């Protein structure tokens, strides 16, 4: 296939691009800055400069690339600008879906998040509706809803609700924001009830989902856990001592039965290994 990876330089995209080229696909990776595309090009992809907030820029790249499928890995989290990320989810997705429709592209795999279901201590499956937790940033839920609805409007739209990413290059990896705070004993957890997923497993799911039917699929490991349990483990693994935990919202963990039925089995079934793959 000819596959456009929107967000080909991010923590998931930089893994997805070489997986796709190695599998023999023609890949076009996007970034806002040409110099960030060098690793993707070294992996055999073409590079395209695109700002997802600019409809004309997105249209030019999609119509020029003429892809069979689009992979949507656009987030804006490098600076922890959550409002900016919500805006990108809404506007970037709208622009990408509109450009896909104009170019006759019906297949899209997009990254969503797994912790936005009705808050509950019991893990939920894909039938759990996106719900509002009053403790969460209010821009989050409408943005996730908008992203998912846009992608599912395509004939072959697949939404992957990813757990909290850990592994090299993520916030939980050495040098990452959450890791660095944990070295000093401080953990700020987005939600109490958490599902994790190793970023390598997340990338594999994106590649596999290019063949999956339209719908929502949770991409999480086998080991849902509460922040009170994982936070001290992370602090210990990062060399910290006592844990000072702040939990922002209740959240909900997720099950992965559907993904397993589609053939995705995580190579890292639990964040406990390492833990967080840190040793
Ligand atoms: N489920 C999760 O837990 C989850 C999910 C995602 C991220 N994160 C965390 O967030 C951290 C940062 O994520 P990241 O490394 O993927 O970086 P990021 O800054 O979120 O960027 C992701 C991708 O989106 C692209 N992008 C961002 N804004 C864009 C725009 N306006 N137009 C076009 N492309 C745009 C980036 O390209 P350029 O910057 O090259 O233009 C990059 O390819 C990670 O370390 C991870 O821990 C967590």
CSV table of C-alpha atoms and ligand atoms in Angstrom, one decimal:
chain,number,residue,atom,x,y,z
A,1,UNK,CA,0.0,0.0,0.0
A,2,UNK,CA,0.9,3.6,-0.3
A,3,UNK,CA,0.5,5.0,3.3
A,4,UNK,CA,0.6,8.6,4.5
A,5,UNK,CA,1.8,8.8,8.2
A,6,UNK,CA,0.6,12.1,9.6
A,7,UNK,CA,2.8,12.6,12.6
A,8,UNK,CA,5.6,10.4,11.3
A,9,UNK,CA,8.2,11.9,13.7
A,10,UNK,CA,6.4,11.4,17.0
A,11,UNK,CA,7.0,8.8,19.6
A,12,UNK,CA,4.7,6.3,17.9
A,13,UNK,CA,5.1,7.5,14.3
A,14,UNK,CA,8.9,7.2,14.4
A,15,UNK,CA,8.4,3.5,15.1
A,16,UNK,CA,5.5,3.0,12.7
A,17,UNK,CA,7.4,4.4,9.6
A,18,UNK,CA,10.3,1.8,9.6
A,19,UNK,CA,7.8,-1.0,10.3
A,20,UNK,CA,5.8,0.0,7.3
A,21,UNK,CA,8.8,0.5,4.9
A,22,UNK,CA,10.3,-2.8,6.1
A,23,UNK,CA,7.0,-4.5,5.2
A,24,UNK,CA,7.3,-3.2,1.7
A,25,UNK,CA,4.9,-0.3,1.8
A,26,UNK,CA,5.5,3.1,0.1
A,27,UNK,CA,5.4,5.5,3.0
A,28,UNK,CA,5.1,9.3,3.1
A,29,UNK,CA,5.8,10.7,6.6
A,30,UNK,CA,4.8,14.2,7.7
A,31,UNK,CA,6.2,16.8,10.0
A,32,UNK,CA,6.0,20.5,10.4
A,33,UNK,CA,9.7,20.8,9.9
A,34,UNK,CA,11.7,19.2,7.0
A,35,UNK,CA,14.8,18.5,9.2
A,36,UNK,CA,12.7,16.3,11.5
A,37,UNK,CA,12.0,14.0,8.6
A,38,UNK,CA,15.6,12.8,8.2
A,39,UNK,CA,15.1,9.6,10.2
A,40,UNK,CA,12.0,8.7,8.3
A,41,UNK,CA,13.8,9.3,5.0
A,42,UNK,CA,16.7,7.2,6.2
A,43,UNK,CA,14.2,4.4,6.9
A,44,UNK,CA,13.1,4.6,3.2
A,45,UNK,CA,10.1,6.9,3.5
A,46,UNK,CA,9.3,10.1,1.5
A,47,UNK,CA,9.0,13.2,3.6
A,48,UNK,CA,6.3,15.9,3.4
A,49,UNK,CA,6.0,19.1,5.4
A,50,UNK,CA,2.5,19.7,6.7
A,51,UNK,CA,0.8,21.8,9.4
A,52,UNK,CA,-2.3,19.9,10.3
A,53,UNK,CA,-4.0,23.1,11.5
A,54,UNK,CA,-3.8,24.5,8.0
A,55,UNK,CA,-6.5,22.9,5.8
A,56,UNK,CA,-4.7,24.0,2.6
A,57,UNK,CA,-1.4,22.4,3.7
A,58,UNK,CA,-3.2,19.1,4.6
A,59,UNK,CA,-5.1,19.1,1.3
A,60,UNK,CA,-1.9,19.7,-0.7
A,61,UNK,CA,0.0,16.9,1.0
A,62,UNK,CA,-2.9,14.3,0.9
A,63,UNK,CA,-3.8,15.0,-2.7
A,64,UNK,CA,-0.1,15.0,-3.7
A,65,UNK,CA,0.6,11.8,-1.9
A,66,UNK,CA,-2.4,9.9,-3.3
A,67,UNK,CA,-2.3,7.4,-0.5
A,68,UNK,CA,-4.3,4.2,-0.1
A,69,UNK,CA,-4.5,4.7,3.6
A,70,UNK,CA,-3.7,7.4,6.2
A,71,UNK,CA,-2.3,6.9,9.6
A,72,UNK,CA,-3.2,9.7,12.0
A,73,UNK,CA,-0.7,10.0,14.8
A,74,UNK,CA,-1.0,13.8,15.3
A,75,UNK,CA,-0.7,14.9,18.9
A,76,UNK,CA,0.9,18.1,20.3
A,77,UNK,CA,2.2,17.0,23.6
A,78,UNK,CA,5.9,17.8,23.4
A,79,UNK,CA,5.4,20.9,25.5
A,80,UNK,CA,2.5,19.5,27.7
A,81,UNK,CA,0.2,22.0,26.0
A,82,UNK,CA,-3.0,20.1,26.7
A,83,UNK,CA,-5.3,22.8,25.2
A,84,UNK,CA,-3.2,22.9,22.1
A,85,UNK,CA,-3.4,19.2,21.9
A,86,UNK,CA,-7.2,19.2,22.2
A,87,UNK,CA,-7.3,21.9,19.4
A,88,UNK,CA,-5.1,19.7,17.2
A,89,UNK,CA,-7.3,16.7,17.8
A,90,UNK,CA,-10.4,18.7,16.6
A,91,UNK,CA,-9.0,20.8,13.8
A,92,UNK,CA,-6.2,18.5,12.6
A,93,UNK,CA,-8.6,15.5,12.4
A,94,UNK,CA,-11.2,17.6,10.6
A,95,UNK,CA,-8.7,18.7,8.0
A,96,UNK,CA,-7.2,15.3,7.6
A,97,UNK,CA,-10.6,13.6,7.2
A,98,UNK,CA,-11.8,16.3,4.8
A,99,UNK,CA,-8.7,15.9,2.7
A,100,UNK,CA,-9.0,12.1,2.7
A,101,UNK,CA,-12.6,12.4,1.5
A,102,UNK,CA,-11.6,14.8,-1.3
A,103,UNK,CA,-8.8,12.4,-2.4
A,104,UNK,CA,-11.1,9.3,-2.2
A,105,UNK,CA,-9.2,7.8,0.7
A,106,UNK,CA,-11.5,5.6,2.8
A,107,UNK,CA,-9.0,3.9,5.1
A,108,UNK,CA,-7.6,5.7,8.2
A,109,UNK,CA,-6.1,4.4,11.4
A,110,UNK,CA,-6.0,7.0,14.2
A,111,UNK,CA,-4.6,7.3,17.7
A,112,UNK,CA,-7.1,8.0,20.5
A,113,UNK,CA,-6.8,7.5,24.3
A,114,UNK,CA,-8.1,4.7,26.5
A,115,UNK,CA,-8.8,6.5,29.8
A,116,UNK,CA,-11.8,8.6,28.8
A,117,UNK,CA,-14.6,6.1,29.6
A,118,UNK,CA,-17.2,6.5,32.3
A,119,UNK,CA,-15.0,6.6,35.5
A,120,UNK,CA,-15.1,3.3,37.3
A,121,UNK,CA,-12.7,0.9,39.1
A,122,UNK,CA,-13.6,-1.9,36.7
A,123,UNK,CA,-11.9,-1.9,33.3
A,124,UNK,CA,-14.1,-1.3,30.4
A,125,UNK,CA,-14.3,-2.6,26.8
A,126,UNK,CA,-14.9,-0.6,23.6
A,127,UNK,CA,-18.6,-0.2,24.3
A,128,UNK,CA,-17.8,2.2,27.1
A,129,UNK,CA,-18.9,5.7,26.0
A,130,UNK,CA,-16.6,8.6,26.3
A,131,UNK,CA,-17.7,10.2,29.6
A,132,UNK,CA,-16.9,13.4,31.4
A,133,UNK,CA,-14.9,13.2,34.6
A,134,UNK,CA,-15.4,16.5,36.3
A,135,UNK,CA,-11.8,16.5,37.5
A,136,UNK,CA,-10.4,16.3,34.0
A,137,UNK,CA,-9.5,19.2,31.8
A,138,UNK,CA,-12.8,20.0,30.1
A,139,UNK,CA,-11.3,20.3,26.6
A,140,UNK,CA,-10.2,16.7,26.6
A,141,UNK,CA,-13.5,14.8,26.1
A,142,UNK,CA,-15.1,16.9,23.3
A,143,UNK,CA,-11.8,16.8,21.5
A,144,UNK,CA,-11.5,13.0,21.7
A,145,UNK,CA,-15.2,12.6,20.7
A,146,UNK,CA,-14.6,14.8,17.7
A,147,UNK,CA,-11.5,12.9,16.6
A,148,UNK,CA,-13.2,9.5,17.0
A,149,UNK,CA,-16.4,10.6,15.2
A,150,UNK,CA,-14.5,12.1,12.3
A,151,UNK,CA,-12.4,9.0,11.8
A,152,UNK,CA,-15.3,6.6,12.2
A,153,UNK,CA,-17.2,8.6,9.5
A,154,UNK,CA,-14.8,7.0,7.0
A,155,UNK,CA,-15.8,3.6,5.5
A,156,UNK,CA,-12.6,2.0,6.9
A,157,UNK,CA,-11.9,4.2,9.9
A,158,UNK,CA,-10.2,2.5,12.8
A,159,UNK,CA,-9.8,4.3,16.2
A,160,UNK,CA,-7.1,2.9,18.5
A,161,UNK,CA,-7.7,3.8,22.1
A,162,UNK,CA,-4.2,3.6,23.4
A,163,UNK,CA,-3.3,3.1,27.1
A,164,UNK,CA,-0.6,5.3,28.8
A,165,UNK,CA,2.5,4.9,26.7
A,166,UNK,CA,5.7,3.9,28.3
A,167,UNK,CA,9.1,2.8,26.9
A,168,UNK,CA,12.0,4.6,25.3
A,169,UNK,CA,11.2,8.1,24.2
A,170,UNK,CA,8.0,8.4,26.2
A,171,UNK,CA,7.4,10.5,29.3
A,172,UNK,CA,7.9,7.3,31.3
A,173,UNK,CA,11.2,6.5,29.7
A,174,UNK,CA,14.6,7.6,31.0
A,175,UNK,CA,14.9,11.4,30.6
A,176,UNK,CA,11.1,11.7,30.0
A,177,UNK,CA,9.1,14.2,32.0
A,178,UNK,CA,7.3,11.7,34.3
A,179,UNK,CA,10.5,9.7,34.8
A,180,UNK,CA,12.5,12.8,35.8
A,181,UNK,CA,9.9,13.9,38.4
A,182,UNK,CA,9.8,10.3,39.7
A,183,UNK,CA,13.6,10.5,40.3
A,184,UNK,CA,12.7,13.2,42.9
A,185,UNK,CA,9.8,11.2,44.3
A,186,UNK,CA,7.0,13.2,42.6
A,187,UNK,CA,4.3,11.6,40.5
A,188,UNK,CA,1.4,13.3,38.9
A,189,UNK,CA,-1.0,10.7,37.5
A,190,UNK,CA,-3.4,11.7,34.8
A,191,UNK,CA,-5.9,9.2,36.2
A,192,UNK,CA,-6.3,6.8,39.1
A,193,UNK,CA,-7.5,3.7,37.1
A,194,UNK,CA,-4.8,3.2,34.5
A,195,UNK,CA,-4.1,0.9,31.5
A,196,UNK,CA,-0.5,1.1,30.1
A,197,UNK,CA,0.8,0.0,26.8
A,198,UNK,CA,4.5,-0.3,25.7
A,199,UNK,CA,5.1,2.1,22.8
A,200,UNK,CA,6.6,-0.7,20.7
A,201,UNK,CA,3.3,-2.6,21.1
A,202,UNK,CA,1.3,0.5,20.3
A,203,UNK,CA,3.3,0.9,17.0
A,204,UNK,CA,2.7,-2.7,16.0
A,205,UNK,CA,-1.1,-2.2,16.6
A,206,UNK,CA,-1.1,0.8,14.2
A,207,UNK,CA,0.5,-1.3,11.5
A,208,UNK,CA,-1.9,-4.3,12.1
A,209,UNK,CA,-5.0,-2.0,12.2
A,210,UNK,CA,-4.5,-1.1,8.5
A,211,UNK,CA,-6.3,-4.5,7.9
A,212,UNK,CA,-8.9,-4.2,10.7
A,213,UNK,CA,-12.6,-3.5,10.1
A,214,UNK,CA,-14.1,-0.1,10.9
A,215,UNK,CA,-14.5,0.6,14.6
A,216,UNK,CA,-12.9,1.3,18.0
A,217,UNK,CA,-10.2,-1.0,19.5
A,218,UNK,CA,-8.5,-0.7,22.9
A,219,UNK,CA,-4.7,-1.0,22.7
A,220,UNK,CA,-3.7,-1.7,26.3
A,221,UNK,CA,-1.6,-4.2,28.1
A,222,UNK,CA,-3.0,-7.1,30.2
A,223,UNK,CA,-2.4,-5.5,33.6
A,224,UNK,CA,-4.8,-2.6,34.6
A,225,UNK,CA,-3.6,-1.0,37.7
A,226,UNK,CA,-4.3,2.0,40.1
A,227,UNK,CA,-1.9,4.9,40.4
A,228,UNK,CA,-1.4,4.1,44.1
A,229,UNK,CA,0.3,0.9,43.0
A,230,UNK,CA,2.3,1.9,40.0
A,231,UNK,CA,3.6,5.3,41.2
A,232,UNK,CA,5.8,3.9,44.0
A,233,UNK,CA,7.1,1.3,41.6
A,234,UNK,CA,8.1,4.0,39.1
A,235,UNK,CA,9.8,6.1,41.8
A,236,UNK,CA,11.7,3.1,43.0
A,237,UNK,CA,12.8,2.1,39.5
A,238,UNK,CA,13.9,5.7,38.8
A,239,UNK,CA,16.0,5.7,42.0
A,240,UNK,CA,13.7,7.8,44.0
A,241,UNK,CA,12.7,7.3,47.6
A,242,UNK,CA,9.3,8.1,49.0
A,243,UNK,CA,6.5,8.8,46.7
A,244,UNK,CA,4.4,12.0,46.6
A,245,UNK,CA,1.4,11.1,44.4
A,246,UNK,CA,-1.1,13.5,42.9
A,247,UNK,CA,-4.0,12.0,41.0
A,248,UNK,CA,-5.8,14.4,38.6
A,249,UNK,CA,-8.9,12.4,37.8
A,250,UNK,CA,-10.6,9.0,38.3
A,251,UNK,CA,-10.4,7.6,34.8
A,252,UNK,CA,-10.9,4.0,33.8
A,253,UNK,CA,-8.7,1.2,32.7
A,254,UNK,CA,-9.5,-0.9,29.6
A,255,UNK,CA,-9.7,-4.5,28.4
A,256,UNK,CA,-7.9,-5.8,25.3
A,257,UNK,CA,-10.1,-8.8,24.3
A,258,UNK,CA,-11.1,-7.3,21.0
A,259,UNK,CA,-7.5,-6.5,20.0
A,260,UNK,CA,-6.5,-10.0,20.9
A,261,UNK,CA,-9.3,-11.4,18.7
A,262,UNK,CA,-7.8,-9.4,15.9
A,263,UNK,CA,-4.4,-10.9,16.4
A,264,UNK,CA,-2.7,-8.2,18.5
A,265,UNK,CA,-0.9,-9.7,21.5
A,266,UNK,CA,1.4,-7.3,23.4
A,267,UNK,CA,5.0,-8.4,23.6
A,268,UNK,CA,5.0,-6.5,26.9
A,269,UNK,CA,1.9,-7.9,28.7
A,270,UNK,CA,2.6,-5.9,31.8
A,271,UNK,CA,4.2,-2.6,32.8
A,272,UNK,CA,5.7,-4.5,35.8
A,273,UNK,CA,8.5,-5.9,33.7
A,274,UNK,CA,11.5,-3.7,34.5
A,275,UNK,CA,9.2,-2.1,35.7
A,276,UNK,CA,8.3,0.2,32.8
A,277,UNK,CA,11.1,-1.4,30.8
A,278,UNK,CA,13.7,0.6,32.8
A,279,UNK,CA,16.1,-2.2,33.6
B,1,LIG,N1,-1.3,7.6,25.0
B,1,LIG,C1,-0.3,8.2,25.6
B,1,LIG,O1,0.0,8.0,26.7
B,1,LIG,C2,0.4,9.3,24.8
B,1,LIG,C3,0.1,9.5,23.4
B,1,LIG,C4,0.9,10.4,22.7
B,1,LIG,C5,1.9,11.1,23.3
B,1,LIG,N2,2.2,10.8,24.6
B,1,LIG,C6,3.3,11.4,25.3
B,1,LIG,O2,3.6,12.7,24.8
B,1,LIG,C7,5.0,12.7,24.5
B,1,LIG,C8,5.3,13.5,23.3
B,1,LIG,O3,4.7,12.8,22.1
B,1,LIG,P1,5.4,12.8,20.7
B,1,LIG,O4,6.9,12.5,20.9
B,1,LIG,O5,4.6,11.9,19.8
B,1,LIG,O6,5.3,14.3,20.2
B,1,LIG,P2,4.2,15.3,19.8
B,1,LIG,O7,4.6,16.7,20.0
B,1,LIG,O8,2.9,14.9,20.5
B,1,LIG,O9,4.0,15.0,18.2
B,1,LIG,C9,3.4,13.9,17.6
B,1,LIG,C10,3.4,14.0,16.1
B,1,LIG,O10,2.5,15.0,15.7
B,1,LIG,C11,3.1,15.9,14.8
B,1,LIG,N3,2.4,17.2,15.0
B,1,LIG,C12,2.2,17.9,16.1
B,1,LIG,N4,1.6,19.0,15.9
B,1,LIG,C13,1.4,19.1,14.5
B,1,LIG,C14,0.8,20.0,13.6
B,1,LIG,N5,0.2,21.1,14.0
B,1,LIG,N6,0.8,19.7,12.3
B,1,LIG,C15,1.4,18.6,11.9
B,1,LIG,N7,2.0,17.7,12.6
B,1,LIG,C16,2.0,17.9,14.0
B,1,LIG,C17,4.5,16.0,15.3
B,1,LIG,O11,5.3,16.4,14.2
B,1,LIG,P3,6.5,17.5,14.3
B,1,LIG,O12,6.6,17.9,15.7
B,1,LIG,O13,7.7,16.9,13.7
B,1,LIG,O14,5.9,18.6,13.4
B,1,LIG,C18,4.8,14.5,15.5
B,1,LIG,O15,5.0,13.8,14.4
B,1,LIG,C19,5.5,11.3,24.4
B,1,LIG,O16,6.8,11.2,24.9
B,1,LIG,C20,4.5,10.5,25.1
B,1,LIG,O17,5.0,10.0,26.4
B,1,LIG,C21,1.5,9.9,25.4
